[in-house]
Coordinates of C-alpha atoms and ligand atoms in Angstrom, one line a residue:
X1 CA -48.4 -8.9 9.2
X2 CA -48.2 -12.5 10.5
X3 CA -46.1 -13.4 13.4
X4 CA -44.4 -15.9 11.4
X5 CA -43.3 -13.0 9.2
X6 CA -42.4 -10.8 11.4
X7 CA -39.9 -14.0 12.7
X8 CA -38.7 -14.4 9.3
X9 CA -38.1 -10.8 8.6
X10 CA -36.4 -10.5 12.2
X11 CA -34.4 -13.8 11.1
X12 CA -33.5 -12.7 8.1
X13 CA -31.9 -9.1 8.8
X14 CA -30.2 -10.9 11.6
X15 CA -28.8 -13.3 8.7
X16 CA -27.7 -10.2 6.9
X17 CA -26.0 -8.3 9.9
X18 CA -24.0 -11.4 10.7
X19 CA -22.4 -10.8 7.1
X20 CA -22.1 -7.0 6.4
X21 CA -21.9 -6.5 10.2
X22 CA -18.5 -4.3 11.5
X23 CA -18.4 -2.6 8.1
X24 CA -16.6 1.2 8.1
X25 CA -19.1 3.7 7.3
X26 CA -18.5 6.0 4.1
X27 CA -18.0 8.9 6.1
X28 CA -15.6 7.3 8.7
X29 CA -13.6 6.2 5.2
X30 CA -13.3 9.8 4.2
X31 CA -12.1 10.7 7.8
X32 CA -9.6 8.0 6.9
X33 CA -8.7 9.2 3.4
X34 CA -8.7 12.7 4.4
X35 CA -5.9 12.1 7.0
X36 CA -3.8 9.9 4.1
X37 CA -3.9 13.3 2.2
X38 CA -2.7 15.2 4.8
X39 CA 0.0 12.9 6.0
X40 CA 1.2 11.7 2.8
X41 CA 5.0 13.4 2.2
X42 CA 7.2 10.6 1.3
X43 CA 7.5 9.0 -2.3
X44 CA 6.2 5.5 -0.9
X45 CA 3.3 7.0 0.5
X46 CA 2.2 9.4 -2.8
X47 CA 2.2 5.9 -4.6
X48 CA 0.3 4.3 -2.1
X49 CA -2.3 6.9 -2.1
X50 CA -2.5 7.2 -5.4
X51 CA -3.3 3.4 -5.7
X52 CA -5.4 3.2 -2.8
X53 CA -7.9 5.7 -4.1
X54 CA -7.6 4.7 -7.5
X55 CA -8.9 0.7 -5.6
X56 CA -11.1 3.0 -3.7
X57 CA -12.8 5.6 -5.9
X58 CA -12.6 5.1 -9.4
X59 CA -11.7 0.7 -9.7
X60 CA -12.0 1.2 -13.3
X61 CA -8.5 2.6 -13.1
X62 CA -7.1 0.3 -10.8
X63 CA -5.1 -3.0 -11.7
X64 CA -6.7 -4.8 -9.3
X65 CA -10.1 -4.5 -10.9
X66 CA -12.2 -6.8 -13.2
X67 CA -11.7 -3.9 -15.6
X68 CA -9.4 -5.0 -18.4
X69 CA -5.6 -3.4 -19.3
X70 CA -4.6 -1.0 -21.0
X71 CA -7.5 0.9 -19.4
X72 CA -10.0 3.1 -20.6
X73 CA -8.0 6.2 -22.9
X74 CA -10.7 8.9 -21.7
X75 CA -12.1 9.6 -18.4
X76 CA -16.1 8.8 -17.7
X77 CA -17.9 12.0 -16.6
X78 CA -18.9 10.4 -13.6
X79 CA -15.2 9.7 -12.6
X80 CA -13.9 13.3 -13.2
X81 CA -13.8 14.1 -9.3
X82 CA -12.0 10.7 -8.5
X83 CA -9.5 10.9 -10.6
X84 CA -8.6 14.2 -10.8
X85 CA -7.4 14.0 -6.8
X86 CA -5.0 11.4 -8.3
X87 CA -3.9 13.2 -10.8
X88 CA -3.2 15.8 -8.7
X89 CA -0.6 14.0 -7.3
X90 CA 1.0 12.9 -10.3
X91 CA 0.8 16.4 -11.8
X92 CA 2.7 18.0 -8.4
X93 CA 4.9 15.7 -8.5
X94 CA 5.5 15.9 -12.2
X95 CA 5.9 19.7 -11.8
X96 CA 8.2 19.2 -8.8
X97 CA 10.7 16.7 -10.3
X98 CA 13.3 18.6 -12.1
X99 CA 13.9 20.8 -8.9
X100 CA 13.8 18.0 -6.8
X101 CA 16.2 16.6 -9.2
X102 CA 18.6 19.4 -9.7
X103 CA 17.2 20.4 -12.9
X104 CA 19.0 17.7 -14.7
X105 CA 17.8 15.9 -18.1
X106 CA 18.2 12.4 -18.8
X107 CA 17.2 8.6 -16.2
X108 CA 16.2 10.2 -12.7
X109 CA 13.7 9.1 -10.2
X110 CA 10.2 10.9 -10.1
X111 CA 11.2 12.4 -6.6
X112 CA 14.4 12.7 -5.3
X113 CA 15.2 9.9 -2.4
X114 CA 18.1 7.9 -0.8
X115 CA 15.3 4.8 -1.8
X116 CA 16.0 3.6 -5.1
X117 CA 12.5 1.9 -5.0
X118 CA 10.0 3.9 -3.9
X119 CA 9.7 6.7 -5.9
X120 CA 8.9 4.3 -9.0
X121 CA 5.6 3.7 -6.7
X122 CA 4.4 6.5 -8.3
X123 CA 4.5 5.6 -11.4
X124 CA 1.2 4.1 -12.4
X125 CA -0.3 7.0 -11.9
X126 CA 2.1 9.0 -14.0
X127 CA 1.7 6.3 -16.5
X128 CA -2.3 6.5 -16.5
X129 CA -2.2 10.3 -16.5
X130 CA 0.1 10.2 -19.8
X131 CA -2.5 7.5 -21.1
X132 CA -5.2 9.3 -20.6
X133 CA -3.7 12.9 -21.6
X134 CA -3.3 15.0 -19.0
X135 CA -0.8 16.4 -20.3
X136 CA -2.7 17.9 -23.0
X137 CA -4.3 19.9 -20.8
X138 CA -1.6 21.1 -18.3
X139 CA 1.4 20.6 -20.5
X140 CA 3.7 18.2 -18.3
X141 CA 5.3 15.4 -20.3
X142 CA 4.4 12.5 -18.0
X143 CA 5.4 10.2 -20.5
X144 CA 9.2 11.5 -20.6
X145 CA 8.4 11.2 -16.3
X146 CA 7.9 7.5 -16.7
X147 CA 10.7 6.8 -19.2
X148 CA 13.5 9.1 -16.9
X149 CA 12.3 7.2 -14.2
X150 CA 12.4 3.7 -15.9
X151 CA 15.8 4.3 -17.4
X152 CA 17.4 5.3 -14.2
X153 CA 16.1 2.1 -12.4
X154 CA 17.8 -0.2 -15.2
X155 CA 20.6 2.4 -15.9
X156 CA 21.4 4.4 -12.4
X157 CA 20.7 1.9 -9.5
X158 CA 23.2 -1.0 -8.7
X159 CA 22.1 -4.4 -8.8
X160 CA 23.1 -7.9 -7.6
X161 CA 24.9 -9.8 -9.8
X162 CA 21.8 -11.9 -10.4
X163 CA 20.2 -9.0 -11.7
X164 CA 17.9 -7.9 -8.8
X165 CA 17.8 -3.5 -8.4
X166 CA 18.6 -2.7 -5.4
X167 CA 16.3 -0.6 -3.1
X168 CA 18.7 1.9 -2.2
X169 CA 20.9 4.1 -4.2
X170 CA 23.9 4.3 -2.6
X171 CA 24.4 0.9 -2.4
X172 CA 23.1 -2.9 -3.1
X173 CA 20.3 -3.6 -0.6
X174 CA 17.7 -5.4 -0.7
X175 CA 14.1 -4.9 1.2
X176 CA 10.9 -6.7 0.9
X177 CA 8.8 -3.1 0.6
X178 CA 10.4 -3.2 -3.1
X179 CA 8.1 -5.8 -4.4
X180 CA 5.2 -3.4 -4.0
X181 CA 7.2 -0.1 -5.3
X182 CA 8.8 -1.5 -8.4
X183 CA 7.3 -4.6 -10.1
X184 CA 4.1 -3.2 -10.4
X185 CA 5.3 -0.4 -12.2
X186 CA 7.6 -2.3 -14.7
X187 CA 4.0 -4.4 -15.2
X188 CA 2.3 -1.5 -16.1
X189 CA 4.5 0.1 -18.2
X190 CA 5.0 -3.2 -19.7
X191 CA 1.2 -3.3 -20.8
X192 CA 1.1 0.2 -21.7
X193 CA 3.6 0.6 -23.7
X194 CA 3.1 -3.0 -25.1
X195 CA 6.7 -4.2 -24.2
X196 CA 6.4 -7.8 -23.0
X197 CA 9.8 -7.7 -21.7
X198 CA 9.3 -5.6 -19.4
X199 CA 6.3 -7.3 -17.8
X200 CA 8.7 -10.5 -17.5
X201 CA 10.9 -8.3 -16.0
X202 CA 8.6 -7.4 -13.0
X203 CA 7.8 -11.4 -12.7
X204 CA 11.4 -11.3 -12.6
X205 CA 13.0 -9.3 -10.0
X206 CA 9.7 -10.7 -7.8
X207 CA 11.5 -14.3 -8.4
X208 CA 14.8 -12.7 -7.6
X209 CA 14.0 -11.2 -4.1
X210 CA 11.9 -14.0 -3.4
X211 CA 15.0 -16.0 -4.0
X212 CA 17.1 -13.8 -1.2
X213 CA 14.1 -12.7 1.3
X214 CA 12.5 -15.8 1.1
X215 CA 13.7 -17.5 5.0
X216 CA 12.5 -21.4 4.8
X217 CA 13.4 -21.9 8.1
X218 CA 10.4 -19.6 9.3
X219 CA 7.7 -21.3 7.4
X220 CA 8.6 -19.1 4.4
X221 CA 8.2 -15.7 5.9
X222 CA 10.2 -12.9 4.3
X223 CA 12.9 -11.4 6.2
X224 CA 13.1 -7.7 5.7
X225 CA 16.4 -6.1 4.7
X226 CA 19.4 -7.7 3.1
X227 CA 23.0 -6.8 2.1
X228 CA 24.7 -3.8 2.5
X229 CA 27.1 -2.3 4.7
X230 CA 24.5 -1.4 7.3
X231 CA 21.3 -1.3 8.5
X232 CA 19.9 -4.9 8.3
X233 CA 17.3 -6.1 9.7
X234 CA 16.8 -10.3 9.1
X235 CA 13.7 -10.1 11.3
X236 CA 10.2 -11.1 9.5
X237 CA 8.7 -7.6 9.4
X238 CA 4.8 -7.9 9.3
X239 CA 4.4 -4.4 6.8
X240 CA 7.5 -5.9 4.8
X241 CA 5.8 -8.9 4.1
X242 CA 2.7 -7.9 3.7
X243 CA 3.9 -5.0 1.2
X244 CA 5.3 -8.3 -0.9
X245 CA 2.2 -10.1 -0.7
X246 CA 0.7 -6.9 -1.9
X247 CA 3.7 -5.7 -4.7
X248 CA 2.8 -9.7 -6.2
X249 CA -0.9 -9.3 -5.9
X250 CA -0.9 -6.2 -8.3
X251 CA 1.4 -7.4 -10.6
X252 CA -0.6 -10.7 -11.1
X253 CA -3.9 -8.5 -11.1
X254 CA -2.0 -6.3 -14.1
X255 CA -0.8 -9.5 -16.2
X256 CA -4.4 -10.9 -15.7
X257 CA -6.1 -8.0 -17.5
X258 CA -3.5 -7.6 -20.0
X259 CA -3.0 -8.7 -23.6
X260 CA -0.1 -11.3 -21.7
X261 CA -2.8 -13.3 -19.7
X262 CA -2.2 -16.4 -21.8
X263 CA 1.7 -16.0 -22.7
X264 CA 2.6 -15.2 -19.1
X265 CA 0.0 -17.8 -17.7
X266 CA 3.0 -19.9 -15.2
X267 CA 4.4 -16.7 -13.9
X268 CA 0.5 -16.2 -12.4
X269 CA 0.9 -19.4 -11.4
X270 CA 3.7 -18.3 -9.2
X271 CA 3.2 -15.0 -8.5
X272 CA -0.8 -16.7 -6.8
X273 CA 1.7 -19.6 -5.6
X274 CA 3.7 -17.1 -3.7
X275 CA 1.2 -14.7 -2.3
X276 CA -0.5 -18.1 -0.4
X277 CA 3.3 -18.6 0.5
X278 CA 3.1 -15.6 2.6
X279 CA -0.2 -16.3 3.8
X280 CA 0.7 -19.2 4.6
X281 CA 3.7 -17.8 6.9
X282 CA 1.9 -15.3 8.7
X283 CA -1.7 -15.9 9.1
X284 CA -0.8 -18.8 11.8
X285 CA 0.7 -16.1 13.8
X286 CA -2.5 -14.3 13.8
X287 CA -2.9 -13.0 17.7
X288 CA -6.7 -13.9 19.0
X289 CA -7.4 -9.9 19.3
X290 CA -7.3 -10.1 15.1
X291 CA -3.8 -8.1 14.5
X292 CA -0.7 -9.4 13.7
X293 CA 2.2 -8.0 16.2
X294 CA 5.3 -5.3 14.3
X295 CA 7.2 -9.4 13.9
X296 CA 4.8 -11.6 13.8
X297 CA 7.0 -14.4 15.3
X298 CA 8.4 -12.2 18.2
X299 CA 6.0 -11.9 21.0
X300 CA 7.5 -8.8 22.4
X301 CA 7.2 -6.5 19.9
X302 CA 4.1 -4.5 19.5
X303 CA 0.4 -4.9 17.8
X304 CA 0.6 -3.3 14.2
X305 CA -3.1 -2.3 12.2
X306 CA -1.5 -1.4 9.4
X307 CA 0.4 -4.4 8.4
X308 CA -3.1 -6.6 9.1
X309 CA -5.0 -4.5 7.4
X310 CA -2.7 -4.3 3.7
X311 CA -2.3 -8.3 4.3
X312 CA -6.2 -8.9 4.4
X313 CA -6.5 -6.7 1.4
X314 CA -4.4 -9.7 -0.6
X315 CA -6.2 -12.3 0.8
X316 CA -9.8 -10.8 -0.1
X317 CA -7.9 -9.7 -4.0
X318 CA -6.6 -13.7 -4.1
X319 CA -10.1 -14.6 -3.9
X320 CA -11.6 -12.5 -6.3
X321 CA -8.4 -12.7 -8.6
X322 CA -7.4 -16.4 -8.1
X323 CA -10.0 -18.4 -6.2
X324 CA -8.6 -19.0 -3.6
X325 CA -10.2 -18.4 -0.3
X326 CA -7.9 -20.4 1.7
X327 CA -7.4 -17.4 4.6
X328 CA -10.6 -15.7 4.4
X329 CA -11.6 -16.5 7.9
X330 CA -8.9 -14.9 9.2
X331 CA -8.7 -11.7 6.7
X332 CA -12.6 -11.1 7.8
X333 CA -11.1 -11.5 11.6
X334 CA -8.4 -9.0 10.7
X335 CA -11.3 -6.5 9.2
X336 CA -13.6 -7.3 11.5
X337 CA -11.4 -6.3 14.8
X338 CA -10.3 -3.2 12.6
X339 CA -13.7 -2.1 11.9
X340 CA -14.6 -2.4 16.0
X341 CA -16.7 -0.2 17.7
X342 CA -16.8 -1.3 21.0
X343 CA -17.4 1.9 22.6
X344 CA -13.8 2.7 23.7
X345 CA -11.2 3.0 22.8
X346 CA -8.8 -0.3 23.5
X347 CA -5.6 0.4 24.9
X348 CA -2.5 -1.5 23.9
X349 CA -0.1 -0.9 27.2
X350 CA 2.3 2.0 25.3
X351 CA 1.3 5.0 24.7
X352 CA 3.9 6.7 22.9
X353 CA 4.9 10.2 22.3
X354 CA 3.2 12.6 19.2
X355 CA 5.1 13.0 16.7
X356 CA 4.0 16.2 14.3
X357 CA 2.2 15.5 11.1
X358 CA 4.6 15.9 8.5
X359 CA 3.0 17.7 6.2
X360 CA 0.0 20.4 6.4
X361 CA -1.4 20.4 3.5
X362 CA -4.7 20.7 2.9
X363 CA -7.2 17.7 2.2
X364 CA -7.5 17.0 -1.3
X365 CA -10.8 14.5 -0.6
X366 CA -12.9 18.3 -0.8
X367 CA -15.9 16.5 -1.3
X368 CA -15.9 14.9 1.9
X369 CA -17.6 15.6 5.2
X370 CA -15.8 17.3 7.3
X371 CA -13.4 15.5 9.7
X372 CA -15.7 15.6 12.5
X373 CA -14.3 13.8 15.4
X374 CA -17.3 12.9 17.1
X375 CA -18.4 10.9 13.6
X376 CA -15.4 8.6 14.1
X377 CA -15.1 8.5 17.8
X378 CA -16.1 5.4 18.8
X379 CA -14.1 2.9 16.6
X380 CA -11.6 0.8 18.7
X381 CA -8.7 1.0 16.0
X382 CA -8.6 4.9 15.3
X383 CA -7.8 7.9 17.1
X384 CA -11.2 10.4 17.7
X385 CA -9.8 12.4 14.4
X386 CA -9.1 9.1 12.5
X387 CA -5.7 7.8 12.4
X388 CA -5.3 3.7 12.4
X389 CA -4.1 2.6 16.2
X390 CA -1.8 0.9 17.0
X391 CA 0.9 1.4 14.3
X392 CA 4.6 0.7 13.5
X393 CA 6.2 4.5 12.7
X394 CA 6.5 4.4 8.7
X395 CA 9.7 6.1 9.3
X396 CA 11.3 3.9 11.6
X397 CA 10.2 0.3 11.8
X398 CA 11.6 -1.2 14.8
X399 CA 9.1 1.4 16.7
X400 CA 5.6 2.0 17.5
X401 CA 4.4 5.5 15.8
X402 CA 1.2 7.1 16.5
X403 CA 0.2 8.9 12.5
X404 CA 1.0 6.2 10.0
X405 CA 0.3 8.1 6.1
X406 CA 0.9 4.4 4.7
X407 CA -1.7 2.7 7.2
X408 CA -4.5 4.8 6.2
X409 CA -4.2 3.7 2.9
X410 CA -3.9 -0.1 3.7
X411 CA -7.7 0.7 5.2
X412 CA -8.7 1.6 2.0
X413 CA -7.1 -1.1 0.1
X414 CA -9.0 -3.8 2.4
X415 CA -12.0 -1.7 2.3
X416 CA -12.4 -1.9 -1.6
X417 CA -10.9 -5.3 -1.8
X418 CA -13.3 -6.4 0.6
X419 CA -16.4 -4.6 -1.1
X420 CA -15.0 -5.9 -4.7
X421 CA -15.1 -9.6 -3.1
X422 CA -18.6 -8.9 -1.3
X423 CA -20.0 -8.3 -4.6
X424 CA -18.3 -11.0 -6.6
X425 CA -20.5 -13.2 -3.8
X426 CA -18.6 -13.4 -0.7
X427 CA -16.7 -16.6 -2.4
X428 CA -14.9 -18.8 0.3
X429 CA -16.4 -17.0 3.8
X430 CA -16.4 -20.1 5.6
X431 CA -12.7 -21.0 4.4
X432 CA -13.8 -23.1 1.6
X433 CA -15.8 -22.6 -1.6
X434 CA -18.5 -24.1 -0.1
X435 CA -19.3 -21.2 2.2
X436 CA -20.7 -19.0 -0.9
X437 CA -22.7 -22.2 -1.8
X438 CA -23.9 -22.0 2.3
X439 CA -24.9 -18.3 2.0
X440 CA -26.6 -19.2 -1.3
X441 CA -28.6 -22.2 0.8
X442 CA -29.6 -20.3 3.4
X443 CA -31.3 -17.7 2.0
X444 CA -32.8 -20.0 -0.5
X445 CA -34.1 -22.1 2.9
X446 CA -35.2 -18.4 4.0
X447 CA -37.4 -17.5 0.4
X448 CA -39.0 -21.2 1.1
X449 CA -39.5 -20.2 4.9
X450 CA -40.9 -16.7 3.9
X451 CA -43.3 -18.1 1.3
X452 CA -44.8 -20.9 3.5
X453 CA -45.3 -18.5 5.9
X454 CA -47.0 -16.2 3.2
X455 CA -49.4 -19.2 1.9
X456 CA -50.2 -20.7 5.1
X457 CA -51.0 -17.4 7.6
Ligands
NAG501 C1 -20.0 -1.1 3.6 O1 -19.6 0.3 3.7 C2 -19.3 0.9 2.5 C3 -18.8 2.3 2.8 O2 -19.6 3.0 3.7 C4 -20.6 1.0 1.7 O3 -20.4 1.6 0.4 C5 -21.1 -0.4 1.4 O4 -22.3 -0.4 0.8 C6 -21.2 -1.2 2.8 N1 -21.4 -2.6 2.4 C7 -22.2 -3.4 3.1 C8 -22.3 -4.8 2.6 O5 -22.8 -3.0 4.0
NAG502 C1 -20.0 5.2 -14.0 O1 -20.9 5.0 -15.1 C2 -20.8 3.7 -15.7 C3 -21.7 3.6 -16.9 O2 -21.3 4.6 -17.8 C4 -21.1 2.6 -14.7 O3 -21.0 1.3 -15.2 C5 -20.3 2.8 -13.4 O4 -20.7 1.9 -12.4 C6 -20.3 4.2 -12.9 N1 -19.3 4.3 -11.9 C7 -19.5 4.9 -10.7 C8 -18.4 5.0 -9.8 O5 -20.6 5.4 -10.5
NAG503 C1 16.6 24.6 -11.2 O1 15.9 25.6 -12.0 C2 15.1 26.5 -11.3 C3 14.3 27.3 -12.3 O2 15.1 27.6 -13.4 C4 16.0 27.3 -10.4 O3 15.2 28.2 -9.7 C5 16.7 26.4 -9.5 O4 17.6 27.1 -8.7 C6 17.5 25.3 -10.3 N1 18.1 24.4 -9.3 C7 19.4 24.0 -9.4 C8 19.8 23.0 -8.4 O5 20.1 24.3 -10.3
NAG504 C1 1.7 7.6 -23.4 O1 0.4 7.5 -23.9 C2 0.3 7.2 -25.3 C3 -1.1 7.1 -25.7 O2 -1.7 8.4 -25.5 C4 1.0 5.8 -25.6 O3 1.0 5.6 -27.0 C5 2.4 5.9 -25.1 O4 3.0 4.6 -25.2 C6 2.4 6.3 -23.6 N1 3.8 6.3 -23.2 C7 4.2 5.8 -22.0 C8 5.6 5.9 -21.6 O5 3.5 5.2 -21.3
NAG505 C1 11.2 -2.7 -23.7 O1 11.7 -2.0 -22.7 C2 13.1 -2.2 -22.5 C3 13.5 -1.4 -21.2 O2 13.2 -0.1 -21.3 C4 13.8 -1.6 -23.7 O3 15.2 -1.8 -23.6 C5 13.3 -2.4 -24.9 O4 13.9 -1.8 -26.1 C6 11.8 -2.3 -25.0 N1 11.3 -3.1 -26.1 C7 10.5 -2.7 -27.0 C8 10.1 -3.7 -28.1 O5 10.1 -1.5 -27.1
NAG506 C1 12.2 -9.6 19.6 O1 12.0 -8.2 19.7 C2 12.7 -7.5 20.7 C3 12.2 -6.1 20.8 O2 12.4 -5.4 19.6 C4 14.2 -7.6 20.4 O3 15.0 -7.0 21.3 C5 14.6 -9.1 20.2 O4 15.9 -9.2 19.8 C6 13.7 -9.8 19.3 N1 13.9 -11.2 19.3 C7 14.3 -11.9 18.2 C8 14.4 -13.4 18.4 O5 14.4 -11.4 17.1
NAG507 C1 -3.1 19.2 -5.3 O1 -1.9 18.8 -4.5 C2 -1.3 19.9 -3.9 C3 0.0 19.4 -3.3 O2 -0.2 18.4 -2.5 C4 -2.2 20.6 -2.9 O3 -1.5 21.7 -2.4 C5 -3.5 21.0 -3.6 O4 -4.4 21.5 -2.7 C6 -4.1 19.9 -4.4 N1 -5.2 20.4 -5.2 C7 -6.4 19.8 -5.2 C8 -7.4 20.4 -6.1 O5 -6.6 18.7 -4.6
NAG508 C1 -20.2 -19.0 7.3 O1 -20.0 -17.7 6.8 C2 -21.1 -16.8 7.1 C3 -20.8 -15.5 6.4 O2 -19.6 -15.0 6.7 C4 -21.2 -16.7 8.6 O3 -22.3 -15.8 8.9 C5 -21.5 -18.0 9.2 O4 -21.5 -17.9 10.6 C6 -20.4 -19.0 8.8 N1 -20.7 -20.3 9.3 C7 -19.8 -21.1 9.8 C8 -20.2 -22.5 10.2 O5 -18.6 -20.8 10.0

């Protein structure tokens, strides 16, 4: 081999590593994935994980896709094993609702909660599991699920007078985590069931809490709770906003594949509009270590992984959805520090106190290595046995927490979103369209380079 090869080859893989470089390995993702199912034990976080692996192992299913809506009615052989982890969770929580709910018959939530909003997370996965007949073989009605727990959303849950459901039960209250635990489930159910309506109606209350949240005197950030007789909390939460950003995202990404691409065409327009709204809020508060602190505009509060990571997912789905690659830079920052490996572990000044897993059950990834510590250890943003650091405490959001169920997930959501827009061709790398076209040119320079080398050695 010449020497001039050799260079090239040498140039080349360094070309490549510069791109794919700080990528999660498979097995550190199952680490990851395996401690989602073990944590999970809230509503909010059995819809996460349900849409998480669905983005993760088996796109097909997911809304967020180049698959088209409804999707497929029947499961492909070589998706049995993904999806039937999913469906587990649907079918236990199917199996579990009318105890959780008192045994009564009529509009009720899929889980009982003080949250009006977040047990409707779960419903896509209900809704697919009806679609693609589960309930054939295990004789749950998930389609009488999904209708109980749309009714008691639009029948049961108290509302502004404007029309936007509140998140809590008890009381009117809004909070920018509903955007991601409602809307997209209206959408689906919209598309499924062919009711257009009801896909306007998750546009809808998006406008509507966009209207209240919405704080133009902080560059457009959301501000987290509203109403209420207690509890609010008018700070800019990063996971709150970046839970919006993410609610719109699959929303748009569900009216995109639909049968209502071209008849709901302008509420795209905004739901794309306001996703680069947030963006455009939050990414200038980017800190230079690549994560976005627990308020983004408050200096003293603490450096939060999970919010970074769920708000990169959009950017990278924006891309692939919407071209536009406006924030890309900074979302491959954002990977890119979370992805670290610098040897050890970074510290980040608190250290604060274990709390116990919530929940022991066992892993539901079964097809996964083992969670070997040592095959994680390493990675400057996880724990040796594979929890995101640092992290705001899912159950309390003013504090720093040390297992966060819902952060693990966000991993996986800007791991596929990131491998989805890697193979769509990296579009927008260098914060404009013209950095795809720059990748394109350089390894055309580099085939030129290569053969040159070949003719003239
Ligand atoms: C990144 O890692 C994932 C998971 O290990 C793997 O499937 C994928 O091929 C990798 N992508 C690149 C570009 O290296
Ligand atoms: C499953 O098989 C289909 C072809 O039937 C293929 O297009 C798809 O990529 C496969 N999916 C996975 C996850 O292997
Ligand atoms: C609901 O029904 C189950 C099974 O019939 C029973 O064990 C349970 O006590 C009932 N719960 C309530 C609150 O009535
Ligand atoms: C349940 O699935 C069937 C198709 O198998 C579909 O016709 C029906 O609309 C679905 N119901 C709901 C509530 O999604
Ligand atoms: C669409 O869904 C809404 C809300 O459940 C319902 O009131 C309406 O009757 C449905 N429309 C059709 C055409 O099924
Ligand atoms: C910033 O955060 C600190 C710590 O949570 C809090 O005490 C303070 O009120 C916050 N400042 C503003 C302007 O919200
Ligand atoms: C299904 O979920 C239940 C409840 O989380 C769990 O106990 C069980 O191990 C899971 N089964 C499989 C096959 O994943
Ligand atoms: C453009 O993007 C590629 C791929 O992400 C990167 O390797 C390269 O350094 C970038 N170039 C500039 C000038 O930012």
């Amino acid at each position: 081999m010449s020497p001039h090869l050799v260079f090239a080859v040498v140039l080349f893989v360094a070309f490549c590593r510069s791109v794919y470089s700080q990528n999660l390995t498979q097995a550190q993702l199952a680490i990851v994935s395996d401690r989602l199912g073990e944590g999970a034990s809230h509503s909010w976080e059995y819809g996460t994980r349900a849409e998480a692996l669905l983005e993760y192992t088996a796109s097909t299913f997911s809304v967020l896709s180049s698959s088209p809506l409804p999707p497929p009615s029947t499961v492909p052989s070589n998706l049995t094993d993904a999806l039937s982890v999913v469906f587990n969770i649907s079918k236990t929580i199917v199996a579990g609702r009318a105890n959780s709910n008192g045994n009564i018959t009529g509009p009720q939530p899929l889980i009982q909660d003080s949250s009006a909003g977040d047990p409707a997370s779960i419903g896509v996965t209900v809704l697919l599991a009806n679609w693609t007949g589960q309930g054939q073989k295990d004789g749950l009605d998930y389609a009488g699920a999904a209708e109980d727990q749309l009714n008691f959303l639009f029948q049961d849950v108290p509302k502004t007078s404007d029309g936007a459901l509140s998140h809590r039960v008890d009381q009117v209250q809004l909070w920018s985590d509903f955007v991601y635990m409602v809307p997209p489930f209206l959408a689906y159910y919209g598309v499924i069931t062919e009711n257009r309506t009801l896909v306007s109606e998750a546009y809808n209350q998006i406008s509507l809490y966009r209207s209240y949240l919405r704080d133009p005197d902080a560059n457009n950030l959301w501000k987290h709770i509203l109403l209420g007789s207690s509890g609010n909390d008018e700070g800019h939460w990063a996971t709150g906003n970046a839970w919006a950003a993410a609610g719109m995202t699959r929303v748009l990404g569900t009216i995109q594949r639909s049968q209502y691409d071209k008849s709901l065409a302008n509420e795209q327009k905004d739901l794309a509009n306001w996703i680069q709204e947030i963006h455009g809020g939050m990414y200038p508060l980017l800190n230079s270590n690549g994560l976005f602190r627990n308020y983004p505009d408050n200096d003293t509060t603490f450096y939060d992984a999970s919010s970074t990571a769920l708000l990169a997912s959009t950017v990278y789905r924006l891309s692939y959805l919407w071209n536009v690659h406006t924030h890309l830079p900074l979302a491959e920052q954002c990977r890119k520090a979370l992805s670290s490996s610098s040897g050890a572990q970074v510290s980040f000044g608190t250290t604060p106190s274990p709390t116990s897993s919530s929940s022991s059950s066992p892993s539901a990834t079964s097809t996964t290595p083992p969670a070997s510590p040592s095959s994680i250890l390493g990675l400057d943003h996880f724990t040796s046995d594979g929890w995101l650091t640092p992290v705001v405490n899912p159950d309390s959001y003013g504090s720093q927490g040390t297992q966060s169920p819902e952060g693990q997930a966000f991993i996986l959501e800007m791991q596929s979103a990131w491998r989805d827009w890697v193979a769509d061709g990296a579009k927008g790398a260098n914060g404009s369209v013209r950095g795809a076209d720059l990748s394109v040119t350089l390894t055309w320079l580099f085939a030129v380079f290569v053969g040159i080398t070949v003719v003239y050695r």
